[in-house]
Amino acid sequence: MFIKRVKFILVLTQLLLCSIVLHAQDSLRLNSSGFIPAEGLFKLVYVPFTVPEGVTEIQVKETYSDKGKNVLNLGIYGPEGYELGNTAGFRGWSGGAKTEFFINAVEASTGYVPGRIKAGTWNILIYPSTITAEGIDWQLDVTLIKGVEKESFKASPAPEVVNNKQGWYRGDLHMHTFHSDGKRTQQKLLQEAKANGLDFIVSTEHNTNSASLDWGQYKTDKLLVINGEEVTTTAFGHWNAIGLNPTTWIEWRYTLEDNVIATYLNQVKADGGLAIINHPFYNEERINNFGFDVDLFDGIEVWNGHAKWNQLDDMAVKWWDNLLRQGKKKIAIAASDSHTPGLSDNPVGSPQTVVQAQALSRKQIMAGLRAGKAYLAQGKDINLSLTAKLGPATAGIGDTLATTSPSGEVQVLFAVKGAPANCVATLIGEEGVLATEKAKGGSLNASWRVATGSTKYIRVEVRNMQGDMVALTNPIWLL
Ligand SMILES: [Zn+2]
Ligand SMILES: [Zn+2]
């Protein structure tokens, strides 16, 4: 697969700093401008400015040439610094979704982290993710407001436990609000998630944890909100860090060659979270194809958004299945990657991941997912079960059935309800299709037999008459 191998470096030679300071009673205005040539694609540019004592709010406005054809991403770091992994210095990111923002002690634009404005050197980070041959002329206007310091922002994260009941819980593991490039408020997202029958959502904004810090402000109505971040490395693919502490921010500013991603994956693990590769094939132009080592990750989003199944999802399922054949226990997940409210190509919950968990809590949902106790479904009406039996032993999705005695037959029971009429269930093992069964109406009950020792795993796909996926299970391992 083709991957752009670029190095993030400062392009100071192209950076023309012409700071003009206009003195006013209660504000300072700074202006910086420069030019990024076409070769500056994906190269990070840090624009420093000095904040004197007494400033209580920073306002930034970005303007640049050929907006639309060019995309100039935007973020900011405080005086704590901007070196890799510096969470204290990170004060927000809006990528290409905003061209202006503000931060003060109490509030900030979505995507940005409120808190006291400390005196010292701040840095605005810009970089082009799309650039024309003519390059980009850019300008940053910074307004520093002086005032009386207000009480500082306190994080208000979502509750981590909704109930302690064991069950199968329906969730969407990937979505966006105004905190990155989504087109909806957090409250609207919660309403949609409830209306679409979800029990939990994972909040995954691009490269910022600003939403994680204030989910607690909203009426969640027994919907579990789990914190995450879509780590968007742009040229090398996207991955979701899910199950994070609200104050955790995962670094994204590295290339394949930098060889540092393990540090940040360990940060996810330390929070009890999981790292999931998103939309590994993404689009026809092959940009954002995933370039990092799959062995470092826990799972793969094999079904990304679009109520309608497409060939990129098929490519992802094939890739995942190939890893299973190598004995690599990667979790398959489905998620909407929803950006817009209401009726759209990818509404919240379509598709979704249904997880068997001991409780509706961050800890237990993550434990169920980690164990692969999950199936993927097009929508809320689809329920399924898969069981494998050998003698007195029984295993469900994600479990391992001991099949050390070679002369036996595993009985496989599969049932689905709420599927489209005439769909077909296929039992798949490491050699491919083992059996098929056609549904009558939208329901199906199948009983199959698999010889022990013939496959390391079994899993089921349910597809409609057009061959589009309706549901699929994670495997039961036969070892
Ligand atoms: Zn993405
Ligand atoms: Zn996304």
Coordinates of C-alpha atoms and ligand atoms in Angstrom, one line a residue:
M1 CA 0.0 0.0 0.0
F2 CA 1.2 3.5 -0.8
I3 CA 2.0 5.7 2.1
K4 CA 3.4 9.2 2.1
R5 CA 6.6 9.0 4.2
V6 CA 7.1 12.5 5.4
K7 CA 9.0 13.9 8.3
F8 CA 7.4 16.5 10.6
I9 CA 10.0 19.3 10.7
L10 CA 9.9 23.0 11.4
V11 CA 10.0 25.0 8.2
L12 CA 11.3 28.1 9.8
T13 CA 12.9 29.2 6.5
Q14 CA 9.4 29.7 5.1
L15 CA 8.1 31.4 8.2
L16 CA 8.1 35.2 8.0
L17 CA 7.4 36.6 11.4
C18 CA 6.3 40.2 11.4
S19 CA 4.8 40.9 14.8
I20 CA 3.0 44.2 15.1
V21 CA 2.0 45.1 18.6
L22 CA -0.9 47.5 18.9
H23 CA -1.2 48.9 22.5
A24 CA -4.6 49.4 23.8
Q25 CA -5.8 49.8 27.4
D26 CA -7.0 46.2 27.9
S27 CA -5.8 44.3 24.9
L28 CA -2.7 43.5 22.8
R29 CA -2.8 42.5 19.2
L30 CA -0.1 40.4 17.5
N31 CA 0.1 39.6 13.9
S32 CA 2.2 36.9 12.2
S33 CA 2.3 35.8 8.6
G34 CA 4.2 33.5 6.4
F35 CA 4.2 31.2 3.4
I36 CA 4.2 27.4 3.2
P37 CA 5.3 25.9 -0.1
A38 CA 3.7 22.8 -1.6
E39 CA 6.5 20.7 -0.1
G40 CA 5.2 21.8 3.3
L41 CA 2.4 19.3 3.1
F42 CA 2.0 17.7 6.6
K43 CA 5.0 19.6 8.0
L44 CA 4.4 21.2 11.3
V45 CA 4.9 24.9 11.8
Y46 CA 5.1 26.4 15.4
V47 CA 4.4 30.1 15.6
P48 CA 5.6 31.5 19.0
F49 CA 4.1 34.6 20.7
T50 CA 4.7 36.1 24.1
V51 CA 1.9 36.5 26.7
P52 CA 2.7 39.1 29.3
E53 CA 1.4 39.0 32.9
G54 CA -2.2 40.1 33.4
V55 CA -3.6 38.4 30.3
T56 CA -6.8 36.5 30.9
E57 CA -8.0 35.5 27.5
I58 CA -6.3 34.5 24.2
Q59 CA -8.2 34.9 20.9
V60 CA -6.7 33.5 17.7
K61 CA -7.8 34.1 14.1
E62 CA -6.3 32.2 11.2
T63 CA -6.6 33.3 7.5
Y64 CA -5.0 31.7 4.5
S65 CA -5.1 31.6 0.7
D66 CA -7.3 29.3 -1.3
K67 CA -9.3 28.1 1.7
G68 CA -11.2 25.0 0.5
K69 CA -8.5 23.9 -1.9
N70 CA -6.0 24.4 1.0
V71 CA -6.6 23.1 4.5
L72 CA -4.4 24.6 7.3
N73 CA -4.8 22.8 10.6
L74 CA -4.8 24.8 13.8
G75 CA -3.9 24.1 17.5
I76 CA -2.1 25.7 20.5
Y77 CA 0.4 25.0 23.2
G78 CA 1.0 26.9 26.5
P79 CA 4.3 28.0 28.1
E80 CA 4.8 24.4 29.5
G81 CA 6.1 23.5 26.0
Y82 CA 5.2 21.6 22.9
E83 CA 7.6 18.7 22.9
L84 CA 6.2 15.3 22.2
G85 CA 3.8 14.0 24.9
N86 CA 3.7 17.2 26.8
T87 CA 0.1 17.1 28.1
A88 CA 0.5 20.1 30.4
G89 CA 1.5 22.2 27.4
F90 CA -1.4 21.0 25.2
R91 CA -4.2 23.6 25.1
G92 CA -6.3 22.5 22.2
W93 CA -6.7 21.4 18.6
S94 CA -9.3 22.0 16.0
G95 CA -7.5 20.7 12.9
G96 CA -9.1 22.1 9.8
A97 CA -12.5 22.5 11.4
K98 CA -12.0 26.0 12.8
T99 CA -10.1 29.2 11.8
E100 CA -10.6 31.0 15.1
F101 CA -10.8 30.1 18.8
F102 CA -10.5 31.6 22.3
I103 CA -9.3 30.3 25.6
N104 CA -9.8 31.8 29.1
A105 CA -9.8 30.5 32.6
V106 CA -13.4 29.3 32.6
E107 CA -14.3 28.5 29.0
A108 CA -12.8 27.9 25.6
S109 CA -14.0 27.2 22.0
T110 CA -14.8 23.5 21.5
G111 CA -11.6 21.5 20.9
Y112 CA -9.7 23.8 23.3
V113 CA -8.9 23.4 27.0
P114 CA -10.0 26.2 29.3
G115 CA -7.7 27.2 32.2
R116 CA -5.6 30.0 33.5
I117 CA -3.6 31.9 30.8
K118 CA 0.0 31.8 32.1
A119 CA 2.5 34.4 31.1
G120 CA 5.3 33.1 28.9
T121 CA 5.9 31.8 25.4
W122 CA 2.9 30.1 23.7
N123 CA 3.0 28.4 20.3
I124 CA 0.3 28.2 17.7
L125 CA 0.7 25.0 15.6
I126 CA -0.3 25.1 12.0
Y127 CA 0.2 22.5 9.2
P128 CA -1.4 21.9 5.8
S129 CA -3.2 18.6 5.3
T130 CA -4.2 19.6 1.8
I131 CA -2.1 22.1 -0.3
T132 CA -2.1 23.4 -3.8
A133 CA 1.0 23.7 -6.0
E134 CA 1.0 27.4 -5.3
G135 CA 1.4 26.8 -1.6
I136 CA -0.3 28.7 1.2
D137 CA -0.1 32.3 2.3
W138 CA -1.2 32.5 5.9
Q139 CA -1.8 35.0 8.7
L140 CA -2.4 34.6 12.4
D141 CA -4.1 37.4 14.4
V142 CA -3.7 37.0 18.1
T143 CA -5.6 39.2 20.6
L144 CA -4.6 39.1 24.2
I145 CA -7.2 40.4 26.6
K146 CA -6.2 41.7 29.9
G147 CA -8.7 41.5 32.7
V148 CA -9.5 40.3 36.2
E149 CA -8.7 36.6 36.7
K150 CA -11.9 34.6 37.1
E151 CA -12.3 31.3 39.0
S152 CA -10.5 28.6 37.0
F153 CA -12.2 25.8 35.0
K154 CA -12.8 22.5 36.7
A155 CA -13.2 19.3 34.7
S156 CA -16.6 17.7 34.8
P157 CA -16.2 14.2 33.3
A158 CA -19.1 11.7 32.7
P159 CA -19.9 9.1 35.4
E160 CA -18.0 5.8 34.8
V161 CA -20.8 3.4 36.0
V162 CA -24.4 3.3 34.9
N163 CA -25.4 0.0 36.4
N164 CA -23.9 -3.2 37.7
K165 CA -26.0 -5.7 35.7
Q166 CA -24.5 -8.3 33.5
G167 CA -25.7 -8.1 29.9
W168 CA -25.2 -7.4 26.2
Y169 CA -24.7 -3.7 25.7
R170 CA -25.1 -1.8 22.4
G171 CA -22.5 0.8 21.7
D172 CA -21.0 3.1 19.1
L173 CA -17.3 3.4 19.4
H174 CA -16.4 6.3 17.1
M175 CA -18.1 9.7 16.6
H176 CA -17.5 13.5 16.5
T177 CA -19.1 16.7 17.8
F178 CA -18.1 20.4 17.6
H179 CA -15.1 19.4 19.7
S180 CA -13.5 18.4 16.4
D181 CA -15.0 18.3 12.9
G182 CA -18.5 17.1 13.9
K183 CA -21.5 19.3 13.2
R184 CA -23.4 18.8 16.5
T185 CA -23.3 19.6 20.2
Q186 CA -22.6 17.0 22.8
Q187 CA -26.2 17.3 24.1
K188 CA -27.6 16.6 20.6
L189 CA -25.3 13.6 20.2
L190 CA -26.5 12.1 23.5
Q191 CA -30.2 12.6 22.4
E192 CA -29.4 10.8 19.1
A193 CA -27.6 7.9 20.9
K194 CA -30.5 7.3 23.2
A195 CA -33.1 7.6 20.3
N196 CA -31.1 5.1 18.3
G197 CA -31.2 2.5 21.2
L198 CA -27.6 2.7 22.4
D199 CA -26.4 1.9 25.9
F200 CA -23.0 3.5 25.6
I201 CA -21.0 5.7 23.3
V202 CA -17.2 6.4 23.0
S203 CA -16.4 10.0 22.5
T204 CA -13.5 10.2 20.0
E205 CA -12.6 13.7 18.9
H206 CA -9.6 14.2 16.7
N207 CA -6.4 14.9 18.7
T208 CA -8.1 16.5 21.7
N209 CA -9.6 15.5 25.0
S210 CA -11.6 18.7 25.4
A211 CA -14.9 16.9 25.2
S212 CA -13.8 14.3 27.8
L213 CA -13.4 17.1 30.3
D214 CA -17.0 18.2 30.3
W215 CA -19.4 15.3 29.4
G216 CA -20.5 15.5 33.1
Q217 CA -22.3 18.7 32.3
Y218 CA -24.9 17.0 30.2
K219 CA -27.9 14.9 31.0
T220 CA -26.8 11.5 29.9
D221 CA -30.1 9.7 30.8
K222 CA -28.4 6.4 31.7
L223 CA -26.3 6.4 28.6
L224 CA -22.6 5.5 29.5
V225 CA -20.1 7.9 27.9
I226 CA -16.6 6.4 27.6
N227 CA -13.7 8.8 26.9
G228 CA -11.5 8.3 23.8
E229 CA -9.6 10.2 21.2
E230 CA -9.2 9.7 17.5
V231 CA -5.4 9.9 17.1
T232 CA -5.2 11.4 13.7
T233 CA -1.7 11.1 12.3
T234 CA -2.9 12.2 8.9
A235 CA -0.4 10.7 6.6
F236 CA -0.2 7.4 8.3
G237 CA -3.7 6.6 9.3
H238 CA -6.1 7.1 12.2
W239 CA -6.6 5.0 15.4
N240 CA -8.9 5.3 18.3
A241 CA -7.7 5.3 21.9
I242 CA -10.8 4.2 23.9
G243 CA -11.5 3.8 27.6
L244 CA -9.2 6.8 28.6
N245 CA -9.2 8.8 31.8
P246 CA -10.7 12.2 31.1
T247 CA -7.5 14.1 31.5
T248 CA -5.5 11.8 29.3
W249 CA -4.4 13.3 26.0
I250 CA -2.7 11.0 23.4
E251 CA 0.1 12.4 21.3
W252 CA -0.3 12.2 17.5
R253 CA 2.7 14.2 16.1
Y254 CA 5.0 11.4 14.9
T255 CA 5.8 9.5 11.8
L256 CA 6.3 5.8 11.2
E257 CA 10.1 6.3 11.3
D258 CA 10.0 8.2 14.6
N259 CA 9.4 4.8 16.3
V260 CA 7.7 6.3 19.3
I261 CA 4.1 5.1 19.0
A262 CA 4.6 2.3 21.6
T263 CA 5.0 5.0 24.2
Y264 CA 1.6 6.4 23.5
L265 CA 0.0 2.9 23.2
N266 CA 1.4 2.2 26.6
Q267 CA -0.4 5.3 27.9
V268 CA -3.7 3.9 26.6
K269 CA -3.0 0.6 28.3
A270 CA -2.1 2.3 31.6
D271 CA -5.6 3.8 31.5
G272 CA -7.2 0.4 31.0
G273 CA -8.0 1.3 27.4
L274 CA -7.7 -0.3 24.0
A275 CA -6.1 0.9 20.8
I276 CA -8.2 0.3 17.7
I277 CA -7.1 0.8 14.1
N278 CA -9.8 3.0 12.3
H279 CA -11.0 2.6 8.7
P280 CA -7.7 1.0 7.7
F281 CA -8.4 1.4 3.9
Y282 CA -10.3 4.7 4.2
N283 CA -10.9 5.7 0.6
E284 CA -10.1 5.1 -3.0
E285 CA -7.2 7.5 -3.1
R286 CA -5.5 5.4 -0.4
I287 CA -4.8 8.4 1.8
N288 CA -4.9 7.6 5.5
N289 CA -4.2 4.0 4.8
F290 CA -2.9 2.6 8.0
G291 CA 0.9 2.4 8.2
F292 CA 1.8 1.5 11.8
D293 CA 2.5 -2.1 13.0
V294 CA -0.8 -3.9 13.4
D295 CA 0.8 -6.1 16.1
L296 CA 0.9 -3.2 18.5
F297 CA -2.9 -2.7 18.4
D298 CA -5.8 -4.4 20.1
G299 CA -8.4 -4.3 17.4
I300 CA -9.6 -3.1 14.0
E301 CA -12.6 -1.1 13.0
V302 CA -13.6 -3.5 10.2
W303 CA -17.0 -1.6 9.6
N304 CA -16.8 2.1 9.5
G305 CA -19.9 4.2 9.2
H306 CA -22.2 4.3 6.2
A307 CA -25.3 2.3 6.9
K308 CA -24.5 0.8 3.5
W309 CA -21.7 -1.7 3.4
N310 CA -18.9 -0.9 1.0
Q311 CA -15.8 -2.6 -0.6
L312 CA -13.5 -0.8 1.8
D313 CA -15.2 -2.6 4.7
D314 CA -14.9 -5.9 2.8
M315 CA -11.1 -5.2 2.5
A316 CA -10.9 -4.5 6.2
V317 CA -12.8 -7.8 7.1
K318 CA -10.5 -9.8 4.8
W319 CA -7.4 -8.1 6.4
W320 CA -8.7 -8.9 9.9
D321 CA -9.6 -12.5 8.9
N322 CA -6.0 -13.0 7.6
L323 CA -4.7 -11.9 11.0
L324 CA -7.0 -14.4 12.8
R325 CA -5.6 -17.1 10.5
Q326 CA -2.1 -16.2 11.8
G327 CA -3.5 -16.7 15.4
K328 CA -3.5 -13.0 16.1
K329 CA -6.5 -12.3 18.4
K330 CA -7.5 -8.8 17.1
I331 CA -10.9 -7.6 18.1
A332 CA -13.2 -6.6 15.3
I333 CA -15.4 -3.5 16.0
A334 CA -18.1 -1.6 14.0
A335 CA -18.7 2.1 14.6
S336 CA -20.6 5.0 12.9
D337 CA -17.8 7.6 12.7
S338 CA -20.8 9.9 12.7
H339 CA -20.1 13.6 12.1
T340 CA -23.6 15.0 11.3
P341 CA -26.9 14.9 13.2
G342 CA -30.1 13.4 12.1
L343 CA -30.6 11.5 8.9
S344 CA -27.2 11.2 7.2
D345 CA -25.0 8.7 5.6
N346 CA -23.6 7.6 8.9
P347 CA -26.1 8.2 11.8
V348 CA -25.0 7.4 15.4
G349 CA -25.4 3.7 16.1
S350 CA -25.1 2.6 12.5
P351 CA -23.3 0.3 12.6
Q352 CA -22.7 -0.6 16.2
T353 CA -20.8 -3.0 18.5
V354 CA -22.7 -5.1 21.0
V355 CA -20.6 -6.1 24.0
Q356 CA -21.1 -8.7 26.7
A357 CA -20.1 -7.1 30.0
Q358 CA -20.5 -7.7 33.7
A359 CA -21.8 -4.1 34.1
L360 CA -22.6 -1.0 32.1
S361 CA -19.4 0.7 33.2
R362 CA -16.2 1.9 31.5
K363 CA -14.2 -0.9 33.2
Q364 CA -16.5 -3.8 32.3
I365 CA -17.3 -2.6 28.8
M366 CA -13.5 -2.4 28.2
A367 CA -13.1 -5.9 29.7
G368 CA -15.8 -7.4 27.5
L369 CA -14.3 -5.8 24.4
R370 CA -10.7 -6.8 25.4
A371 CA -12.0 -10.4 25.6
G372 CA -13.6 -10.2 22.1
K373 CA -17.0 -10.8 23.6
A374 CA -18.7 -8.6 21.0
Y375 CA -20.7 -8.8 17.8
L376 CA -21.2 -6.1 15.1
A377 CA -24.6 -5.2 13.8
Q378 CA -26.1 -2.8 11.3
G379 CA -28.6 -1.4 13.8
K380 CA -30.4 -1.8 17.1
D381 CA -33.0 -4.4 16.0
I382 CA -30.4 -7.1 15.3
N383 CA -29.7 -9.6 18.1
L384 CA -27.6 -12.7 17.7
S385 CA -26.0 -15.5 19.6
L386 CA -23.2 -18.0 18.8
T387 CA -22.3 -21.0 21.0
A388 CA -19.8 -23.8 20.5
K389 CA -20.2 -27.1 22.5
L390 CA -17.9 -30.1 22.9
G391 CA -19.1 -32.6 25.5
P392 CA -19.9 -30.7 28.7
A393 CA -17.9 -27.6 27.7
T394 CA -19.6 -24.6 26.2
A395 CA -18.0 -21.4 24.7
G396 CA -19.5 -18.1 23.6
I397 CA -18.2 -15.3 21.4
G398 CA -14.7 -14.4 22.5
D399 CA -14.2 -17.6 24.5
T400 CA -11.8 -20.4 23.9
L401 CA -13.2 -24.0 23.7
A402 CA -10.6 -26.6 24.5
T403 CA -10.5 -29.1 21.6
T404 CA -7.3 -31.0 22.5
S405 CA -9.0 -34.3 21.9
P406 CA -8.8 -34.6 18.1
S407 CA -11.5 -37.1 17.5
G408 CA -14.7 -35.1 18.1
E409 CA -17.2 -32.7 16.6
V410 CA -17.9 -29.3 17.9
Q411 CA -21.6 -28.4 17.8
V412 CA -22.1 -24.8 16.7
L413 CA -25.4 -23.1 17.5
F414 CA -26.2 -19.8 15.9
A415 CA -29.3 -17.6 16.0
V416 CA -30.2 -14.2 14.7
K417 CA -33.3 -12.1 15.1
G418 CA -34.3 -8.8 13.5
A419 CA -32.3 -9.1 10.4
P420 CA -33.6 -8.2 6.9
A421 CA -35.6 -10.9 5.1
N422 CA -33.8 -13.7 3.3
C423 CA -30.3 -12.9 4.6
V424 CA -27.7 -15.6 4.7
A425 CA -25.6 -16.7 7.7
T426 CA -22.1 -18.1 6.9
L427 CA -20.0 -20.0 9.3
I428 CA -16.3 -19.2 8.6
G429 CA -13.2 -20.9 9.8
E430 CA -9.5 -20.5 8.9
E431 CA -10.0 -22.4 5.6
G432 CA -13.0 -20.2 4.6
V433 CA -16.7 -21.0 4.5
L434 CA -17.7 -24.0 6.6
A435 CA -21.5 -23.8 6.2
T436 CA -24.3 -21.5 5.2
E437 CA -28.0 -21.1 6.2
K438 CA -30.7 -18.9 4.7
A439 CA -33.0 -17.1 7.0
K440 CA -36.8 -17.3 6.7
G441 CA -38.1 -13.8 7.3
G442 CA -35.6 -12.0 9.4
S443 CA -34.9 -14.9 11.8
L444 CA -32.6 -17.9 11.6
N445 CA -31.6 -20.8 13.9
A446 CA -28.7 -22.9 12.7
S447 CA -27.0 -26.0 14.1
W448 CA -23.7 -26.9 12.5
R449 CA -21.0 -29.4 13.2
V450 CA -17.2 -28.7 12.9
A451 CA -14.6 -31.4 13.2
T452 CA -12.1 -30.7 16.0
G453 CA -8.6 -29.8 14.7
S454 CA -10.0 -28.5 11.4
T455 CA -9.9 -24.8 12.3
K456 CA -8.4 -22.6 15.1
Y457 CA -11.5 -20.4 15.2
I458 CA -15.1 -20.1 14.0
R459 CA -17.0 -16.9 13.3
V460 CA -20.3 -16.0 11.6
E461 CA -21.2 -13.4 9.0
V462 CA -24.8 -12.5 8.2
R463 CA -25.2 -10.8 4.8
N464 CA -28.3 -9.6 2.9
M465 CA -29.3 -10.8 -0.6
Q466 CA -27.0 -8.1 -2.1
G467 CA -24.0 -9.5 -0.1
D468 CA -23.9 -6.5 2.2
M469 CA -23.0 -7.2 5.8
V470 CA -25.9 -7.2 8.3
A471 CA -24.0 -8.5 11.3
L472 CA -20.8 -10.4 12.2
T473 CA -19.4 -12.0 15.2
N474 CA -15.9 -12.0 16.8
P475 CA -14.5 -15.5 16.8
I476 CA -14.9 -18.4 19.2
W477 CA -11.4 -19.9 19.4
L478 CA -11.0 -23.7 19.2
L479 CA -7.7 -24.5 20.6
Ligands
ZN1 ZN -10.7 8.8 11.0
ZN2 ZN -13.6 9.7 13.0

